[in-house]
Amino acid sequence: MSEFSTAIRQFVALRADFRCEYCRKPEIISNFAFHIEHIISRQHKGSDHLNNLAFACSHCNWKKGPNIATLLVEQGPILPLFHPRQDIWNEHFTVSVNGTIEAKTDLGEGTLRLLEFNAMDRVLERKMLIELGFYP
């Protein structure tokens, strides 16, 4: 059973246009229902408020876990991850015709690395979705 009500799940999914708010994959082509994810995890004192909930595919949700930041290089500055309620996706990422997601900013680079947007299977799937007109 989901920890969130059907109404909350529907609101979050509709707000996200039924796409992962991190990698933009459409839920309709997924073998698994997408997750309602805490942007700031409970362990970091995040709430269940709608502004702290995102619609996420399994891969992005599992890779993100409770993380709220990352490093690009050892001993580098701590960079926040993409925040779907505060950041605009197109300002931090772009999608190439070959299916890769490319970063426009350090925030985008840190997020795409941690969430492994460009793992080979994800890129191949995204390329096929682009060719079929389902992505983005």
C-alpha positions as a LaTeX table, in Angstrom:
\begin{tabular}{lrrr}
\hline
Residue & $x$ (\AA) & $y$ (\AA) & $z$ (\AA) \\
\hline
Met1 & 0.00 & 0.00 & 0.00 \\
Ser2 & 1.25 & 3.48 & $-0.87$ \\
Glu3 & 2.16 & 5.78 & 1.99 \\
Phe4 & 0.33 & 8.61 & 0.19 \\
Ser5 & $-3.37$ & 8.87 & $-0.57$ \\
Thr6 & $-4.67$ & 8.38 & $-4.08$ \\
Ala7 & $-5.53$ & 12.09 & $-4.21$ \\
Ile8 & $-1.98$ & 13.14 & $-3.34$ \\
Arg9 & $-0.51$ & 10.65 & $-5.80$ \\
Gln10 & $-2.78$ & 11.94 & $-8.57$ \\
Phe11 & $-1.97$ & 15.57 & $-7.77$ \\
Val12 & 1.81 & 14.99 & $-7.81$ \\
Ala13 & 1.65 & 12.88 & $-10.99$ \\
Leu14 & $-0.54$ & 15.40 & $-12.82$ \\
Arg15 & 1.65 & 18.31 & $-11.74$ \\
Ala16 & 4.62 & 16.40 & $-13.25$ \\
Asp17 & 2.68 & 15.61 & $-16.43$ \\
Phe18 & 3.10 & 11.92 & $-15.53$ \\
Arg19 & 6.89 & 12.16 & $-16.12$ \\
Cys20 & 9.81 & 11.67 & $-13.80$ \\
Glu21 & 10.68 & 15.13 & $-12.55$ \\
Tyr22 & 14.38 & 14.28 & $-12.67$ \\
Cys23 & 15.05 & 12.44 & $-15.96$ \\
Arg24 & 11.70 & 13.31 & $-17.67$ \\
Lys25 & 10.87 & 9.67 & $-18.53$ \\
Pro26 & 7.11 & 9.19 & $-19.09$ \\
Glu27 & 5.43 & 6.83 & $-16.65$ \\
Ile28 & 3.20 & 5.36 & $-19.38$ \\
Ile29 & 6.11 & 3.40 & $-20.90$ \\
Ser30 & 7.46 & 2.15 & $-17.58$ \\
Asn31 & 7.03 & $-1.38$ & $-16.28$ \\
Phe32 & 6.67 & 0.01 & $-12.75$ \\
Ala33 & 4.53 & 2.71 & $-11.19$ \\
Phe34 & 6.53 & 5.84 & $-10.42$ \\
His35 & 7.24 & 6.85 & $-6.84$ \\
Ile36 & 6.15 & 9.85 & $-4.84$ \\
Glu37 & 9.56 & 10.99 & $-3.65$ \\
His38 & 10.60 & 13.38 & $-0.88$ \\
Ile39 & 12.83 & 16.04 & $-2.45$ \\
Ile40 & 14.29 & 16.76 & 0.99 \\
Ser41 & 14.14 & 13.40 & 2.76 \\
Arg42 & 12.54 & 12.93 & 6.14 \\
Gln43 & 15.98 & 12.11 & 7.52 \\
His44 & 16.96 & 15.70 & 6.64 \\
Lys45 & 13.74 & 17.02 & 8.22 \\
Gly46 & 11.78 & 17.16 & 4.96 \\
Ser47 & 8.01 & 17.10 & 5.28 \\
Asp48 & 5.14 & 15.44 & 3.46 \\
His49 & 4.01 & 18.86 & 2.20 \\
Leu50 & 3.14 & 18.88 & $-1.51$ \\
Asn51 & 6.00 & 21.31 & $-2.21$ \\
Asn52 & 8.44 & 18.64 & $-0.97$ \\
Leu53 & 7.04 & 15.80 & $-3.08$ \\
Ala54 & 8.17 & 14.88 & $-6.58$ \\
Phe55 & 7.13 & 12.25 & $-9.12$ \\
Ala56 & 10.13 & 10.01 & $-9.81$ \\
Cys57 & 10.89 & 6.88 & $-11.80$ \\
Ser58 & 12.32 & 3.97 & $-9.83$ \\
His59 & 15.83 & 4.49 & $-11.15$ \\
Cys60 & 16.03 & 8.17 & $-10.22$ \\
Asn61 & 14.38 & 7.63 & $-6.84$ \\
Trp62 & 16.72 & 4.77 & $-5.90$ \\
Lys63 & 19.82 & 6.65 & $-7.05$ \\
Lys64 & 18.80 & 9.85 & $-5.31$ \\
Gly65 & 17.89 & 8.16 & $-2.03$ \\
Pro66 & 18.07 & 10.68 & 0.82 \\
Asn67 & 20.76 & 12.75 & $-0.97$ \\
Ile68 & 20.26 & 16.50 & $-1.26$ \\
Ala69 & 23.76 & 17.35 & $-2.56$ \\
Thr70 & 26.81 & 15.89 & $-4.28$ \\
Leu71 & 30.39 & 16.64 & $-5.28$ \\
Leu72 & 31.76 & 16.91 & $-8.81$ \\
Val73 & 35.34 & 16.36 & $-7.65$ \\
Glu74 & 36.82 & 15.11 & $-4.42$ \\
Gln75 & 37.44 & 18.05 & $-2.10$ \\
Gly76 & 35.24 & 20.19 & $-4.36$ \\
Pro77 & 32.35 & 22.36 & $-3.27$ \\
Ile78 & 29.14 & 20.66 & $-2.19$ \\
Leu79 & 26.51 & 21.17 & $-4.88$ \\
Pro80 & 22.78 & 20.89 & $-4.31$ \\
Leu81 & 20.86 & 18.44 & $-6.46$ \\
Phe82 & 18.18 & 19.54 & $-8.91$ \\
His83 & 15.07 & 20.56 & $-6.94$ \\
Pro84 & 11.88 & 20.12 & $-9.00$ \\
Arg85 & 9.93 & 22.79 & $-7.07$ \\
Gln86 & 12.68 & 25.43 & $-7.19$ \\
Asp87 & 14.70 & 24.75 & $-10.35$ \\
Ile88 & 13.67 & 24.83 & $-14.01$ \\
Trp89 & 14.71 & 21.62 & $-15.80$ \\
Asn90 & 15.61 & 23.29 & $-19.11$ \\
Glu91 & 17.95 & 25.72 & $-17.34$ \\
His92 & 20.09 & 22.85 & $-16.05$ \\
Phe93 & 19.73 & 20.10 & $-18.68$ \\
Thr94 & 19.31 & 19.51 & $-22.38$ \\
Val95 & 18.63 & 16.30 & $-24.30$ \\
Ser96 & 20.63 & 15.35 & $-27.37$ \\
Val97 & 19.17 & 13.42 & $-30.31$ \\
Asn98 & 21.35 & 10.44 & $-29.33$ \\
Gly99 & 19.45 & 10.15 & $-26.04$ \\
Thr100 & 21.97 & 11.59 & $-23.62$ \\
Ile101 & 21.03 & 14.24 & $-21.11$ \\
Glu102 & 23.67 & 16.95 & $-21.01$ \\
Ala103 & 24.26 & 19.38 & $-18.16$ \\
Lys104 & 24.18 & 23.13 & $-18.66$ \\
Thr105 & 25.22 & 23.91 & $-15.07$ \\
Asp106 & 27.22 & 22.37 & $-12.24$ \\
Leu107 & 23.94 & 21.61 & $-10.46$ \\
Gly108 & 22.83 & 19.73 & $-13.58$ \\
Glu109 & 26.16 & 17.89 & $-13.85$ \\
Gly110 & 26.07 & 16.78 & $-10.23$ \\
Thr111 & 22.48 & 15.60 & $-10.54$ \\
Leu112 & 22.97 & 13.70 & $-13.82$ \\
Arg113 & 26.05 & 11.95 & $-12.43$ \\
Leu114 & 24.49 & 10.95 & $-9.10$ \\
Leu115 & 21.22 & 9.81 & $-10.68$ \\
Glu116 & 23.10 & 8.16 & $-13.57$ \\
Phe117 & 20.92 & 9.73 & $-16.28$ \\
Asn118 & 23.33 & 8.52 & $-18.95$ \\
Ala119 & 23.70 & 4.86 & $-17.99$ \\
Met120 & 23.78 & 2.94 & $-21.26$ \\
Asp121 & 20.38 & 1.27 & $-20.85$ \\
Arg122 & 18.75 & 4.59 & $-19.98$ \\
Val123 & 20.30 & 6.35 & $-22.99$ \\
Leu124 & 19.21 & 3.58 & $-25.38$ \\
Glu125 & 15.67 & 3.67 & $-23.99$ \\
Arg126 & 15.59 & 7.49 & $-24.21$ \\
Lys127 & 16.87 & 7.43 & $-27.82$ \\
Met128 & 14.09 & 5.03 & $-28.78$ \\
Leu129 & 11.51 & 7.19 & $-26.98$ \\
Ile130 & 12.77 & 10.29 & $-28.83$ \\
Glu131 & 12.46 & 8.46 & $-32.17$ \\
Leu132 & 8.91 & 7.35 & $-31.31$ \\
Gly133 & 7.92 & 10.85 & $-30.17$ \\
Phe134 & 7.42 & 9.94 & $-26.47$ \\
Tyr135 & 10.33 & 11.94 & $-25.09$ \\
Pro136 & 10.51 & 14.54 & $-23.78$ \\
\hline
\end{tabular}
